[in-house]
Tab-separated table of C-alpha atoms and ligand atoms in Angstrom:
chain	number	residue	atom	x	y	z
A	1	UNK	CA	108.658	113.434	111.600
A	2	UNK	CA	108.751	116.199	108.982
A	3	UNK	CA	106.501	116.282	105.946
A	4	UNK	CA	109.245	115.353	103.456
A	5	UNK	CA	110.343	112.385	105.600
A	6	UNK	CA	106.758	111.137	105.761
A	7	UNK	CA	106.401	111.521	101.999
A	8	UNK	CA	109.667	109.656	101.433
A	9	UNK	CA	108.660	106.978	103.959
A	10	UNK	CA	105.661	106.147	101.772
A	11	UNK	CA	107.763	106.330	98.587
A	12	UNK	CA	105.445	109.072	97.321
A	13	UNK	CA	106.533	111.157	94.297
A	14	UNK	CA	104.556	114.337	94.871
A	15	UNK	CA	102.227	115.840	97.466
A	16	UNK	CA	100.094	118.852	96.588
A	17	UNK	CA	98.373	120.991	99.220
A	18	UNK	CA	95.352	122.861	97.869
A	19	UNK	CA	93.707	125.744	99.733
A	20	UNK	CA	90.903	128.149	98.866
A	21	UNK	CA	89.532	129.969	101.948
A	22	UNK	CA	86.598	131.461	99.961
A	23	UNK	CA	85.081	127.990	99.473
A	24	UNK	CA	86.636	126.420	102.643
A	25	UNK	CA	88.501	124.006	100.373
A	26	UNK	CA	91.466	122.290	101.990
A	27	UNK	CA	92.668	119.268	100.049
A	28	UNK	CA	95.773	117.136	99.698
A	29	UNK	CA	96.593	115.261	96.488
A	30	UNK	CA	99.213	112.499	96.756
A	31	UNK	CA	100.709	111.310	93.470
A	32	UNK	CA	102.384	108.174	94.770
A	33	UNK	CA	103.769	106.756	91.522
A	34	UNK	CA	103.576	107.567	87.814
A	35	UNK	CA	105.939	104.764	86.895
A	36	UNK	CA	103.279	102.871	84.926
A	37	UNK	CA	101.263	105.913	83.853
A	38	UNK	CA	99.118	108.725	85.294
A	39	UNK	CA	98.258	108.211	88.970
A	40	UNK	CA	94.619	107.072	89.277
A	41	UNK	CA	92.799	107.043	92.607
A	42	UNK	CA	89.661	108.463	94.207
A	43	UNK	CA	89.005	111.599	96.223
A	44	UNK	CA	87.930	110.993	99.809
A	45	UNK	CA	85.848	113.751	101.453
A	46	UNK	CA	86.130	113.379	105.219
A	47	UNK	CA	86.232	115.311	108.499
A	48	UNK	CA	89.668	114.317	109.789
A	49	UNK	CA	90.578	114.940	113.448
A	50	UNK	CA	93.556	116.994	112.266
A	51	UNK	CA	95.690	117.716	109.182
A	52	UNK	CA	98.300	115.134	110.231
A	53	UNK	CA	95.699	112.354	110.072
A	54	UNK	CA	94.600	113.546	106.641
A	55	UNK	CA	98.187	113.518	105.343
A	56	UNK	CA	98.862	110.040	106.767
A	57	UNK	CA	95.638	108.718	105.251
A	58	UNK	CA	96.249	110.135	101.774
A	59	UNK	CA	99.852	108.852	101.701
A	60	UNK	CA	98.747	105.361	102.807
A	61	UNK	CA	95.795	105.208	100.392
A	62	UNK	CA	97.841	106.503	97.436
A	63	UNK	CA	100.450	103.773	97.931
A	64	UNK	CA	97.645	101.185	98.038
A	65	UNK	CA	96.372	102.444	94.662
A	66	UNK	CA	99.826	102.063	93.096
A	67	UNK	CA	99.862	98.404	94.104
A	68	UNK	CA	96.239	97.790	93.124
A	69	UNK	CA	96.623	99.358	89.665
A	70	UNK	CA	99.947	97.627	88.994
A	71	UNK	CA	98.670	94.186	90.064
A	72	UNK	CA	95.553	94.731	87.919
A	73	UNK	CA	97.760	95.075	84.847
A	74	UNK	CA	96.751	98.693	84.193
A	75	UNK	CA	98.995	101.256	82.510
A	76	UNK	CA	98.315	103.534	85.427
A	77	UNK	CA	100.163	104.650	88.513
A	78	UNK	CA	98.609	105.258	91.913
A	79	UNK	CA	97.396	108.346	93.687
A	80	UNK	CA	94.705	109.533	96.034
A	81	UNK	CA	93.280	112.803	97.286
A	82	UNK	CA	91.470	113.935	100.405
A	83	UNK	CA	89.219	116.934	100.860
A	84	UNK	CA	89.332	117.817	104.546
A	85	UNK	CA	85.995	118.647	106.205
A	86	UNK	CA	82.496	117.371	106.782
A	87	UNK	CA	80.930	116.994	103.325
A	88	UNK	CA	77.450	117.670	104.753
A	89	UNK	CA	78.618	120.997	106.173
A	90	UNK	CA	80.936	122.390	103.487
A	91	UNK	CA	80.132	120.715	100.143
A	92	UNK	CA	79.225	123.286	97.489
A	93	UNK	CA	79.410	123.498	93.710
A	94	UNK	CA	82.135	126.140	94.003
A	95	UNK	CA	84.246	124.013	96.378
A	96	UNK	CA	84.078	120.910	94.179
A	97	UNK	CA	84.800	122.879	90.989
A	98	UNK	CA	87.689	124.714	92.677
A	99	UNK	CA	89.073	121.305	93.644
A	100	UNK	CA	88.632	120.278	89.974
A	101	UNK	CA	90.824	123.240	88.979
A	102	UNK	CA	93.593	121.973	91.273
A	103	UNK	CA	93.311	118.492	89.711
A	104	UNK	CA	93.535	120.141	86.288
A	105	UNK	CA	96.664	122.067	87.316
A	106	UNK	CA	98.540	118.754	87.546
A	107	UNK	CA	98.154	118.358	83.779
A	108	UNK	CA	97.069	114.698	83.933
A	109	UNK	CA	99.673	113.396	86.383
A	110	UNK	CA	96.696	112.663	88.680
A	111	UNK	CA	93.318	111.252	87.538
A	112	UNK	CA	90.591	111.418	90.130
A	113	UNK	CA	87.491	109.285	90.803
A	114	UNK	CA	84.743	108.786	93.390
A	115	UNK	CA	85.609	107.526	96.888
A	116	UNK	CA	84.093	107.576	100.386
A	117	UNK	CA	82.306	110.924	100.833
A	118	UNK	CA	82.284	111.931	97.160
A	119	UNK	CA	79.596	111.128	94.608
A	120	UNK	CA	79.136	110.768	90.876
A	121	UNK	CA	77.533	114.236	90.918
A	122	UNK	CA	80.812	115.585	92.347
A	123	UNK	CA	82.736	113.872	89.519
A	124	UNK	CA	80.374	115.461	86.979
A	125	UNK	CA	81.136	118.900	88.500
A	126	UNK	CA	84.880	118.195	88.433
A	127	UNK	CA	84.476	117.187	84.775
A	128	UNK	CA	83.395	120.762	84.026
A	129	UNK	CA	86.851	121.957	85.115
A	130	UNK	CA	89.133	119.166	83.944
A	131	UNK	CA	89.220	116.099	81.694
A	132	UNK	CA	91.321	114.299	84.334
A	133	UNK	CA	88.396	112.632	86.107
A	134	UNK	CA	86.748	109.205	85.783
A	135	UNK	CA	83.495	107.682	87.051
A	136	UNK	CA	81.346	110.402	85.498
A	137	UNK	CA	77.736	109.959	84.432
A	138	UNK	CA	77.185	107.539	81.503
A	139	UNK	CA	75.447	110.477	79.759
A	140	UNK	CA	78.868	112.176	79.630
A	141	UNK	CA	80.638	109.044	78.365
A	142	UNK	CA	81.337	107.704	81.848
A	143	UNK	CA	80.973	104.224	83.267
A	144	UNK	CA	78.628	105.040	86.168
A	145	UNK	CA	78.565	103.032	89.417
A	146	UNK	CA	81.515	100.558	89.438
A	147	UNK	CA	79.925	98.102	91.929
A	148	UNK	CA	78.688	95.560	89.374
A	149	UNK	CA	82.151	95.469	87.767
A	150	UNK	CA	83.708	94.971	91.201
A	151	UNK	CA	81.320	92.066	91.893
A	152	UNK	CA	82.188	90.590	88.478
A	153	UNK	CA	85.872	90.694	89.493
A	154	UNK	CA	85.183	89.041	92.860
A	155	UNK	CA	83.220	86.282	91.112
A	156	UNK	CA	86.087	85.761	88.615
A	157	UNK	CA	88.550	85.532	91.519
A	158	UNK	CA	86.327	82.893	93.152
A	159	UNK	CA	86.558	80.702	90.028
A	160	UNK	CA	90.376	80.705	90.359
A	161	UNK	CA	90.148	79.841	94.044
A	162	UNK	CA	87.683	76.943	93.684
A	163	UNK	CA	89.817	75.581	90.843
A	164	UNK	CA	92.917	75.764	93.046
A	165	UNK	CA	91.348	74.326	96.184
A	166	UNK	CA	88.809	71.850	94.802
A	167	UNK	CA	90.125	71.285	91.262
A	168	UNK	CA	87.021	72.654	89.458
A	169	UNK	CA	86.517	76.281	88.304
A	170	UNK	CA	82.807	75.884	88.932
A	171	UNK	CA	80.912	77.482	91.800
A	172	UNK	CA	77.865	75.286	91.476
A	173	UNK	CA	77.158	73.510	94.763
A	174	UNK	CA	79.813	75.550	96.650
A	175	UNK	CA	78.656	77.217	99.874
A	176	UNK	CA	79.575	80.927	99.933
A	177	UNK	CA	78.885	83.241	102.904
A	178	UNK	CA	78.639	86.880	101.776
A	179	UNK	CA	79.052	89.339	104.657
A	180	UNK	CA	77.662	92.701	103.569
A	181	UNK	CA	75.035	92.688	100.834
A	182	UNK	CA	75.273	96.326	99.783
A	183	UNK	CA	76.106	97.469	96.254
A	184	UNK	CA	78.905	94.953	95.547
A	185	UNK	CA	77.593	92.144	97.794
A	186	UNK	CA	74.135	92.435	96.240
A	187	UNK	CA	75.434	91.946	92.682
A	188	UNK	CA	77.704	89.147	93.890
A	189	UNK	CA	74.851	87.214	95.527
A	190	UNK	CA	72.892	87.384	92.250
A	191	UNK	CA	75.879	86.039	90.261
A	192	UNK	CA	76.529	83.248	92.777
A	193	UNK	CA	72.897	82.176	92.887
A	194	UNK	CA	72.754	82.129	89.066
A	195	UNK	CA	75.886	79.932	89.052
A	196	UNK	CA	74.178	77.409	91.349
A	197	UNK	CA	76.120	78.217	94.533
A	198	UNK	CA	74.526	77.791	97.964
A	199	UNK	CA	74.572	81.347	99.327
A	200	UNK	CA	74.319	82.576	102.918
A	201	UNK	CA	74.176	86.290	103.710
A	202	UNK	CA	74.679	88.591	106.702
A	203	UNK	CA	74.212	92.346	106.958
A	204	UNK	CA	73.377	94.866	109.665
A	205	UNK	CA	70.748	96.161	107.249
A	206	UNK	CA	67.767	93.775	107.614
A	207	UNK	CA	66.198	95.089	104.408
A	208	UNK	CA	69.270	94.093	102.357
A	209	UNK	CA	69.180	90.593	103.890
A	210	UNK	CA	65.448	90.214	103.201
A	211	UNK	CA	66.013	91.185	99.535
A	212	UNK	CA	68.833	88.621	99.092
A	213	UNK	CA	66.675	85.897	100.650
A	214	UNK	CA	63.545	86.756	98.659
A	215	UNK	CA	65.185	87.420	95.283
A	216	UNK	CA	68.013	84.861	95.255
A	217	UNK	CA	67.014	82.163	97.746
A	218	UNK	CA	69.912	83.013	100.069
A	219	UNK	CA	69.925	81.872	103.717
A	220	UNK	CA	70.237	84.576	106.392
A	221	UNK	CA	72.883	84.112	109.092
A	222	UNK	CA	73.485	86.370	112.144
A	223	UNK	CA	76.096	89.114	111.591
A	224	UNK	CA	78.175	88.198	114.671
A	225	UNK	CA	78.277	84.503	113.651
A	226	UNK	CA	78.739	84.864	109.882
A	227	UNK	CA	82.540	84.503	109.923
A	228	UNK	CA	82.242	81.208	111.846
A	229	UNK	CA	79.743	79.491	109.522
A	230	UNK	CA	81.061	76.228	108.025
A	231	UNK	CA	81.422	76.995	104.304
A	232	UNK	CA	83.671	76.776	101.252
A	233	UNK	CA	84.223	80.525	100.751
A	234	UNK	CA	83.824	83.438	103.143
A	235	UNK	CA	83.335	86.687	101.203
A	236	UNK	CA	83.853	89.867	103.266
A	237	UNK	CA	81.982	92.612	101.388
A	238	UNK	CA	81.337	95.119	104.192
A	239	UNK	CA	84.105	96.736	106.242
A	240	UNK	CA	87.872	96.416	106.482
A	241	UNK	CA	89.624	94.662	109.390
A	242	UNK	CA	87.129	91.785	109.630
A	243	UNK	CA	89.960	89.216	109.639
A	244	UNK	CA	91.541	89.760	113.040
A	245	UNK	CA	92.906	87.981	116.104
A	246	UNK	CA	89.391	87.290	117.386
A	247	UNK	CA	87.754	86.076	114.138
A	248	UNK	CA	90.578	84.051	112.538
A	249	UNK	CA	90.586	81.216	115.147
A	250	UNK	CA	86.809	80.881	114.661
A	251	UNK	CA	86.829	80.707	110.836
A	252	UNK	CA	85.358	77.507	109.351
A	253	UNK	CA	85.881	78.252	105.633
A	254	UNK	CA	88.273	76.829	103.066
A	255	UNK	CA	89.006	80.168	101.393
A	256	UNK	CA	88.427	83.923	101.687
A	257	UNK	CA	87.550	85.964	98.589
A	258	UNK	CA	85.811	89.303	99.117
A	259	UNK	CA	85.473	92.910	97.984
A	260	UNK	CA	86.111	94.763	101.247
A	261	UNK	CA	89.267	96.884	101.367
A	262	UNK	CA	91.958	96.108	103.963
A	263	UNK	CA	90.420	92.864	105.221
A	264	UNK	CA	93.526	91.901	107.228
A	265	UNK	CA	93.470	93.855	110.513
A	266	UNK	CA	97.266	93.493	110.774
A	267	UNK	CA	99.866	92.054	108.349
A	268	UNK	CA	100.538	88.983	110.555
A	269	UNK	CA	96.939	87.800	109.981
A	270	UNK	CA	98.094	86.557	106.544
A	271	UNK	CA	100.508	84.162	108.329
A	272	UNK	CA	97.771	83.009	110.717
A	273	UNK	CA	95.489	82.172	107.769
A	274	UNK	CA	98.316	80.300	106.083
A	275	UNK	CA	98.952	78.258	109.272
A	276	UNK	CA	95.251	77.413	109.444
A	277	UNK	CA	95.346	76.205	105.807
A	278	UNK	CA	92.811	78.814	104.681
A	279	UNK	CA	93.435	80.160	101.167
A	280	UNK	CA	93.383	83.967	101.217
A	281	UNK	CA	92.835	85.883	97.959
A	282	UNK	CA	94.413	89.329	98.560
A	283	UNK	CA	91.712	91.998	98.620
A	284	UNK	CA	93.492	94.550	96.431
A	285	UNK	CA	93.777	91.975	93.629
A	286	UNK	CA	90.207	90.675	94.060
A	287	UNK	CA	88.430	94.048	94.273
A	288	UNK	CA	90.208	95.778	91.358
A	289	UNK	CA	87.149	95.395	89.085
A	290	UNK	CA	85.938	98.895	89.937
A	291	UNK	CA	89.201	100.579	89.045
A	292	UNK	CA	89.688	98.458	85.898
A	293	UNK	CA	86.187	99.515	84.847
A	294	UNK	CA	86.735	103.261	85.326
A	295	UNK	CA	90.148	103.034	83.644
A	296	UNK	CA	88.305	101.928	80.507
A	297	UNK	CA	86.762	105.416	80.345
A	298	UNK	CA	90.162	106.733	79.320
A	299	UNK	CA	89.938	104.767	76.061
A	300	UNK	CA	86.240	105.572	75.496
A	301	UNK	CA	84.018	103.416	77.700
A	302	UNK	CA	82.665	100.157	76.344
A	303	UNK	CA	80.936	97.936	78.893
A	304	UNK	CA	81.636	94.555	77.304
A	305	UNK	CA	85.333	95.390	76.792
A	306	UNK	CA	85.517	96.650	80.391
A	307	UNK	CA	83.908	93.499	81.822
A	308	UNK	CA	86.207	91.281	79.730
A	309	UNK	CA	89.202	93.102	81.211
A	310	UNK	CA	87.784	92.754	84.726
A	311	UNK	CA	87.568	88.980	84.235
A	312	UNK	CA	91.395	88.983	83.909
A	313	UNK	CA	91.426	89.195	87.720
A	314	UNK	CA	91.087	85.391	87.618
A	315	UNK	CA	94.431	85.182	85.789
A	316	UNK	CA	96.104	87.822	88.000
A	317	UNK	CA	95.144	85.804	91.055
A	318	UNK	CA	96.549	82.631	89.519
A	319	UNK	CA	99.876	84.478	89.121
A	320	UNK	CA	99.727	85.534	92.788
A	321	UNK	CA	99.311	81.934	93.948
A	322	UNK	CA	102.165	80.812	91.676
A	323	UNK	CA	104.511	83.443	93.160
A	324	UNK	CA	103.431	82.449	96.698
A	325	UNK	CA	104.278	78.829	95.967
A	326	UNK	CA	107.562	79.599	94.181
A	327	UNK	CA	108.838	82.042	96.861
A	328	UNK	CA	107.257	80.282	99.882
A	329	UNK	CA	105.507	83.479	100.992
A	330	UNK	CA	101.921	84.328	101.898
A	331	UNK	CA	99.519	85.274	99.087
A	332	UNK	CA	99.489	88.857	100.434
A	333	UNK	CA	103.261	89.209	100.036
A	334	UNK	CA	103.069	87.443	96.668
A	335	UNK	CA	100.508	89.996	95.440
A	336	UNK	CA	102.818	92.848	96.463
A	337	UNK	CA	105.672	91.132	94.601
A	338	UNK	CA	103.507	90.777	91.494
A	339	UNK	CA	102.817	94.535	91.560
A	340	UNK	CA	106.460	95.438	92.270
A	341	UNK	CA	107.733	93.160	89.502
A	342	UNK	CA	105.377	94.754	86.993
A	343	UNK	CA	106.415	98.277	88.049
A	344	UNK	CA	110.042	97.304	87.647
A	345	UNK	CA	109.730	95.395	84.354
A	346	UNK	CA	107.011	97.331	82.551
A	347	UNK	CA	107.982	100.660	84.165
A	348	UNK	CA	111.282	100.639	82.309
A	349	UNK	CA	109.612	100.158	78.910
A	350	UNK	CA	108.795	103.884	78.766
A	351	UNK	CA	112.495	104.677	79.246
A	352	UNK	CA	113.196	103.181	75.840
A	353	UNK	CA	112.869	105.958	73.296
A	354	UNK	CA	111.632	104.932	69.864
A	355	UNK	CA	111.996	106.656	66.529
A	356	UNK	CA	108.335	107.591	66.882
A	357	UNK	CA	108.974	109.379	70.234
A	358	UNK	CA	111.856	111.308	68.677
A	359	UNK	CA	109.760	112.298	65.656
A	360	UNK	CA	106.965	113.439	67.954
A	361	UNK	CA	109.271	115.626	70.085
A	362	UNK	CA	110.957	117.060	66.954
A	363	UNK	CA	107.512	117.901	65.614
A	364	UNK	CA	106.414	119.640	68.826
A	365	UNK	CA	109.700	121.641	68.897
A	366	UNK	CA	109.121	122.821	65.328
A	367	UNK	CA	105.538	123.827	66.265
A	368	UNK	CA	106.810	126.153	69.031
B	401	NAD	P1	77.965	99.430	100.534
B	401	NAD	O1	78.003	100.507	101.552
B	401	NAD	O2	77.015	99.545	99.387
B	401	NAD	O3	77.702	98.008	101.215
B	401	NAD	C1	78.250	97.629	102.421
B	401	NAD	C2	77.220	96.770	103.136
B	401	NAD	O4	77.815	96.270	104.334
B	401	NAD	C3	75.959	97.555	103.553
B	401	NAD	O5	74.800	96.853	103.151
B	401	NAD	C4	76.082	97.617	105.079
B	401	NAD	O6	74.812	97.607	105.730
B	401	NAD	C5	76.861	96.367	105.382
B	401	NAD	N1	77.575	96.377	106.656
B	401	NAD	C6	78.155	97.417	107.286
B	401	NAD	N2	78.720	97.010	108.432
B	401	NAD	C7	78.502	95.674	108.521
B	401	NAD	C8	78.856	94.681	109.461
B	401	NAD	N3	79.544	94.981	110.565
B	401	NAD	N4	78.469	93.413	109.225
B	401	NAD	C9	77.752	93.092	108.114
B	401	NAD	N5	77.381	94.003	107.193
B	401	NAD	C10	77.763	95.277	107.388
B	401	NAD	O7	79.479	99.302	100.003
B	401	NAD	P2	79.980	98.606	98.674
B	401	NAD	O8	80.166	99.655	97.629
B	401	NAD	O9	79.156	97.413	98.403
B	401	NAD	O10	81.452	98.165	99.114
B	401	NAD	C11	81.651	97.065	99.975
B	401	NAD	C12	83.134	96.951	100.306
B	401	NAD	O11	83.877	96.762	99.099
B	401	NAD	C13	83.743	98.183	100.972
B	401	NAD	O12	84.758	97.771	101.856
B	401	NAD	C14	84.372	98.935	99.802
B	401	NAD	O13	85.443	99.750	100.219
B	401	NAD	C15	84.862	97.783	98.959
B	401	NAD	N6	85.003	98.106	97.544
B	401	NAD	C16	83.930	98.533	96.829
B	401	NAD	C17	84.073	98.827	95.474
B	401	NAD	C18	82.894	99.274	94.653
B	401	NAD	O14	82.987	99.241	93.412
B	401	NAD	N7	81.780	99.662	95.261
B	401	NAD	C19	85.324	98.707	94.841
B	401	NAD	C20	86.424	98.240	95.596
B	401	NAD	C21	86.235	97.952	96.951
């Protein structure tokens, strides 16, 4: 399939190929949708097997950001970028700043952020070339590491789920199994313990498990058995694809609410969960706290305002469950419908020209 057909297949507005042999920079920026606003999404720095894989990945990830940002209620579209190559081998100040110049050349249609393989230091370097970057150092007006905000969003989503399933928006006494106690999982365990939940944890990193047990009274469970522990909520906070044909029949939870991206190994897993009567909170709705937090940088970052907006994930998730019930579809499909409806309804608002818009364009014409 040709490049344009692949772009169209993903419904992507614009794909930009960036090359600078002097710094070994080869990057692709995919602006999937600007219907709700500038396309926000991170830059992944990765050694892809080949350029085709990189293009497929950036198109897929950019579409995911459009849905995540729309469902989160942000006035932002979705995009993503990949820098092709092993970051350990080719990262340099010149390469990152050259990439920043390419981001700048899009004039704000694409806003970048940190992703797998890039760091806050990279964002600070990009900031020296363009204002169209988020997740920079708090010293430069940024919001810093988004993990605590993401955990805050996951916790808020859990309150909606316990209310729906057990009729009480209170996590006290609920048993939650957190799989992956890294940056997000670690903050989440602390919040759950403070709320009086019974917390079990699993991680391939023994040190992380020991810390959760010692600091928050969590119970350690083996990694390969964690998904099968009898509990109220299973919270995948490690890798994607953990809900699959092998694990779903063994699940013993009432609901699944976690931070990990792409938890469903294949789309039909959502139907399997539904048949088993397990409530699934779609990951891209639940884990939007990070992106909501960095989006606040665009208005001048304020932590308490950002965290208040992140808490709206509880309400977004309620809407998802209402759509699922009304349309008799899985929560995953309902979440996609929520995002699509917002793009359709709110997206057309900008088509309505006001007197103010006209005055502004008249003014800029007279300035020229
Ligand atoms: P992290 O790397 O800090 O933590 C992941 C943890 O999972 C680590 O402690 C790791 O040892 C553990 N782990 C890895 N493989 C495991 C396995 N097979 N079983 C159990 N534990 C395993 O990452 P993070 O920033 O906490 O992100 C966690 C997940 O949430 C990722 O899927 C990420 O894409 C997603 N996410 C994170 C954010 C954010 O703000 N950090 C935002 C949105 C989504």
